[in-house]
Coordinates of C-alpha atoms in Angstrom, one line a residue:
Chain A
G7 CA 0.0 -0.3 0.2
D8 CA 0.6 3.9 -0.2
S9 CA 3.3 4.7 2.3
V10 CA 5.7 7.6 3.4
T11 CA 9.2 7.3 5.1
Q12 CA 11.1 10.1 6.5
M13 CA 14.7 10.4 8.2
E14 CA 14.5 9.8 12.2
G15 CA 15.2 12.3 14.6
P16 CA 15.8 14.1 16.6
V17 CA 17.4 16.4 14.5
T18 CA 19.5 18.6 16.3
L19 CA 21.1 22.4 14.5
S20 CA 22.4 25.5 15.6
E21 CA 20.5 28.6 14.7
E22 CA 21.3 30.0 11.1
A23 CA 22.5 25.8 9.8
F24 CA 21.1 24.5 7.0
L25 CA 18.3 21.9 7.5
T26 CA 17.4 18.7 5.5
I27 CA 14.9 16.1 6.5
N28 CA 14.7 13.3 3.9
C29 CA 11.2 12.0 2.8
T30 CA 10.7 9.3 0.0
Y31 CA 7.2 7.9 -0.7
T32 CA 5.4 4.8 -2.1
A33 CA 2.0 5.5 -3.8
T34 CA 0.3 4.4 -6.9
G35 CA -1.0 7.1 -9.5
Y36 CA 0.2 10.7 -8.7
P37 CA -0.3 11.5 -4.9
S38 CA -0.2 15.4 -3.9
L39 CA 2.8 15.7 -1.3
F40 CA 2.5 17.9 1.9
W41 CA 4.8 18.6 5.0
Y42 CA 3.2 19.8 8.0
V43 CA 4.5 21.2 11.2
Q44 CA 3.5 20.7 14.8
Y45 CA 4.3 22.7 17.5
P46 CA 4.0 21.5 21.3
G47 CA 0.5 21.2 22.2
E48 CA -0.9 21.8 18.8
G49 CA -2.6 20.2 16.0
L50 CA -0.7 19.8 12.5
Q51 CA -0.3 22.7 10.5
L52 CA 0.1 22.7 6.8
L53 CA 3.7 24.2 6.0
L54 CA 3.8 23.4 1.9
K55 CA 2.4 21.4 -0.4
A56 CA 3.1 20.1 -4.6
T57 CA 0.7 18.7 -6.3
K58 CA 2.8 17.4 -9.2
A59 CA 6.1 16.3 -10.4
D60 CA 8.6 19.2 -10.6
D61 CA 6.5 21.4 -8.6
K62 CA 8.6 23.0 -5.8
G63 CA 6.4 24.2 -2.5
S64 CA 7.5 26.8 -0.4
N65 CA 6.9 28.7 3.0
K66 CA 8.8 30.6 5.5
G67 CA 11.5 29.7 4.1
F68 CA 10.9 26.3 3.4
E69 CA 11.1 24.6 0.4
A70 CA 10.5 20.7 -0.9
T71 CA 10.2 19.9 -4.2
Y72 CA 8.4 16.7 -6.3
R73 CA 10.6 14.1 -7.2
K74 CA 8.8 11.7 -8.8
E75 CA 12.1 10.0 -10.8
T76 CA 13.1 9.7 -7.0
T77 CA 9.9 9.5 -4.9
S78 CA 11.3 12.1 -3.3
F79 CA 9.7 15.3 -1.3
H80 CA 12.6 16.5 0.9
L81 CA 12.2 19.4 3.3
E82 CA 14.9 22.2 3.2
K83 CA 15.7 25.6 4.6
G84 CA 18.9 27.6 4.3
S85 CA 18.9 29.2 7.7
V86 CA 17.2 27.7 10.9
Q87 CA 15.8 29.6 14.0
V88 CA 15.0 28.5 17.4
S89 CA 11.3 29.1 16.4
D90 CA 11.6 26.3 14.0
S91 CA 11.8 23.9 16.4
A92 CA 8.9 21.4 16.3
V93 CA 8.0 17.9 14.8
Y94 CA 8.0 17.8 10.5
F95 CA 5.3 15.1 9.3
C96 CA 6.0 14.2 5.2
A97 CA 2.7 13.0 3.8
L98 CA 0.8 12.2 0.6
R99 CA -2.5 12.3 -0.6
N100 CA -3.6 9.2 -2.5
Q101 CA -5.8 9.2 -5.7
G102 CA -8.8 8.1 -3.1
G103 CA -8.3 11.3 -0.9
K104 CA -6.9 9.1 1.8
L105 CA -3.8 11.3 3.8
I106 CA -0.8 9.1 5.1
F107 CA 1.6 10.6 6.9
G108 CA 5.1 9.8 8.0
Q109 CA 6.6 8.9 11.8
G110 CA 7.6 12.8 12.0
T111 CA 10.9 14.1 12.2
E112 CA 12.1 16.0 15.5
L113 CA 13.8 19.1 15.1
S114 CA 15.7 20.9 17.8
V115 CA 17.3 24.3 16.9
K116 CA 19.8 25.8 19.7
P117 CA 20.8 29.6 19.9
Chain B
D11 CA -13.2 31.0 10.1
A12 CA -13.3 29.4 13.2
G13 CA -11.0 26.1 12.0
V14 CA -11.6 22.7 13.0
I15 CA -13.3 22.8 16.8
Q16 CA -12.8 19.6 18.9
S17 CA -14.1 19.0 22.3
P18 CA -13.3 18.2 24.8
R19 CA -9.8 19.4 24.9
H20 CA -8.9 16.7 27.5
E21 CA -10.6 13.9 29.0
V22 CA -9.4 11.6 31.7
T23 CA -11.5 8.8 32.4
E24 CA -11.4 5.1 34.3
M25 CA -11.3 2.1 31.9
G26 CA -14.3 0.4 31.0
Q27 CA -16.2 3.9 30.7
E28 CA -17.7 5.1 27.3
V29 CA -15.4 8.1 25.9
T30 CA -17.1 10.6 22.9
L31 CA -15.1 12.7 21.0
R32 CA -16.6 15.6 18.8
C33 CA -15.3 17.2 16.2
K34 CA -16.8 20.6 14.0
P35 CA -15.5 20.8 10.6
I36 CA -14.8 23.7 8.6
S37 CA -18.0 24.7 7.0
G38 CA -17.8 23.6 3.1
H39 CA -15.7 21.1 3.9
N40 CA -16.8 17.8 2.6
S41 CA -13.8 15.6 3.6
L42 CA -13.5 14.6 7.7
F43 CA -10.7 12.2 9.1
W44 CA -9.9 11.0 12.5
Y45 CA -6.5 10.4 13.6
R46 CA -4.8 8.8 16.7
Q47 CA -1.2 10.4 17.7
T48 CA 1.0 8.1 19.9
M49 CA 5.0 8.1 20.8
M50 CA 5.0 4.6 19.8
R51 CA 2.8 4.5 16.6
G52 CA 2.6 8.1 15.8
L53 CA -0.2 9.3 13.5
E54 CA -2.6 7.2 12.7
L55 CA -5.4 7.4 10.0
L56 CA -8.7 5.4 12.2
I57 CA -11.3 6.4 9.7
Y58 CA -12.8 9.3 6.8
F59 CA -15.5 10.2 5.6
N60 CA -16.3 12.0 2.3
N61 CA -19.8 13.9 2.3
N62 CA -21.0 12.3 5.5
V63 CA -20.3 8.6 4.2
P64 CA -17.7 6.3 5.7
I65 CA -14.8 5.9 2.9
D66 CA -12.3 3.7 4.9
D67 CA -12.4 2.4 8.1
S68 CA -9.6 0.0 8.3
G69 CA -7.7 2.0 10.9
M70 CA -10.2 1.9 13.4
P71 CA -8.0 -0.3 15.6
E72 CA -11.1 -2.5 17.6
D73 CA -14.8 -3.1 17.3
R74 CA -14.8 -1.1 20.6
F75 CA -14.0 1.9 18.3
S76 CA -16.8 3.6 16.4
A77 CA -17.1 6.8 14.2
K78 CA -20.2 8.7 13.0
M79 CA -20.8 11.9 10.9
P80 CA -24.7 12.2 11.0
N81 CA -24.3 15.8 9.3
A82 CA -21.9 18.1 7.4
S83 CA -20.8 19.8 10.5
F84 CA -20.5 17.2 13.1
S85 CA -18.7 14.1 13.8
T86 CA -18.2 12.1 16.8
L87 CA -15.5 8.7 17.7
K88 CA -16.6 6.7 20.3
I89 CA -14.8 4.2 22.5
Q90 CA -16.9 2.0 24.6
P91 CA -15.7 0.5 27.0
S92 CA -12.3 2.3 26.9
E93 CA -8.7 0.9 28.1
P94 CA -5.4 2.4 29.2
R95 CA -4.1 1.4 25.9
D96 CA -6.2 4.1 24.1
S97 CA -4.7 6.9 25.9
A98 CA -3.6 9.2 23.0
V99 CA -4.3 12.5 21.3
Y100 CA -6.9 12.1 18.7
F101 CA -7.1 14.9 15.9
C102 CA -9.8 15.8 13.4
A103 CA -9.1 17.0 10.4
S104 CA -11.2 18.3 7.4
S105 CA -10.7 19.6 3.9
T106 CA -12.1 19.6 0.3
W107 CA -11.8 16.8 -2.1
T108 CA -8.5 18.8 -3.4
S109 CA -7.5 21.2 -0.6
P110 CA -5.1 20.4 2.3
L111 CA -6.1 18.9 5.6
H112 CA -6.9 21.4 8.7
F113 CA -6.1 19.8 11.6
G114 CA -8.0 20.8 14.9
N115 CA -6.0 20.8 18.1
G116 CA -6.8 17.5 19.4
T117 CA -8.3 15.6 22.4
R118 CA -5.7 14.2 24.9
L119 CA -7.4 11.1 26.4
T120 CA -6.0 9.5 29.5
V121 CA -7.7 6.2 30.3
T122 CA -6.6 5.2 33.9

């Protein structure tokens, strides 16, 4: 069945470091891809999305490109801030409408 | 737009009791999802509805769990009888057919 795999955390970085969180997926057809972020004690918020191959989603300095050839959707940010500390979830929405999440990657940014 | 509204925010109950979690989706959204989040299993999709009809309930762990959506503005997730291993944060989310999901703030359930 459809699935999402993302790199294990926790990821600990210093402020202004470069961030990459890897995400790969398995799906039939052409899913839409998403990154969600969860701050402590809150629900998930959409960070960015891409709906077709080679689309780049971006928001708040974060970017991810839909790569169909490598079935990947890696999240990147050039310079992280302490306020970016959260859990990040990669997800796909398949053609049946089901949203499937990866296991989440905890990011901790130190000043 | 008030967002997805879940109640209660916190629920503490004793093993064997019935628990009902409630969700009000965003107006105009026709898909509704129930997720459970635990440290061990991460985010699990329990069930989702399109136009108030359950489409996929394969994630519902046992017959003790049931979900209903009597109309477009309300859904419930019921656990009867509850067990300590049901302790988790339960999230409701809604969307249109093509939009991203919008999540509520969750219900933290503790079963003692």
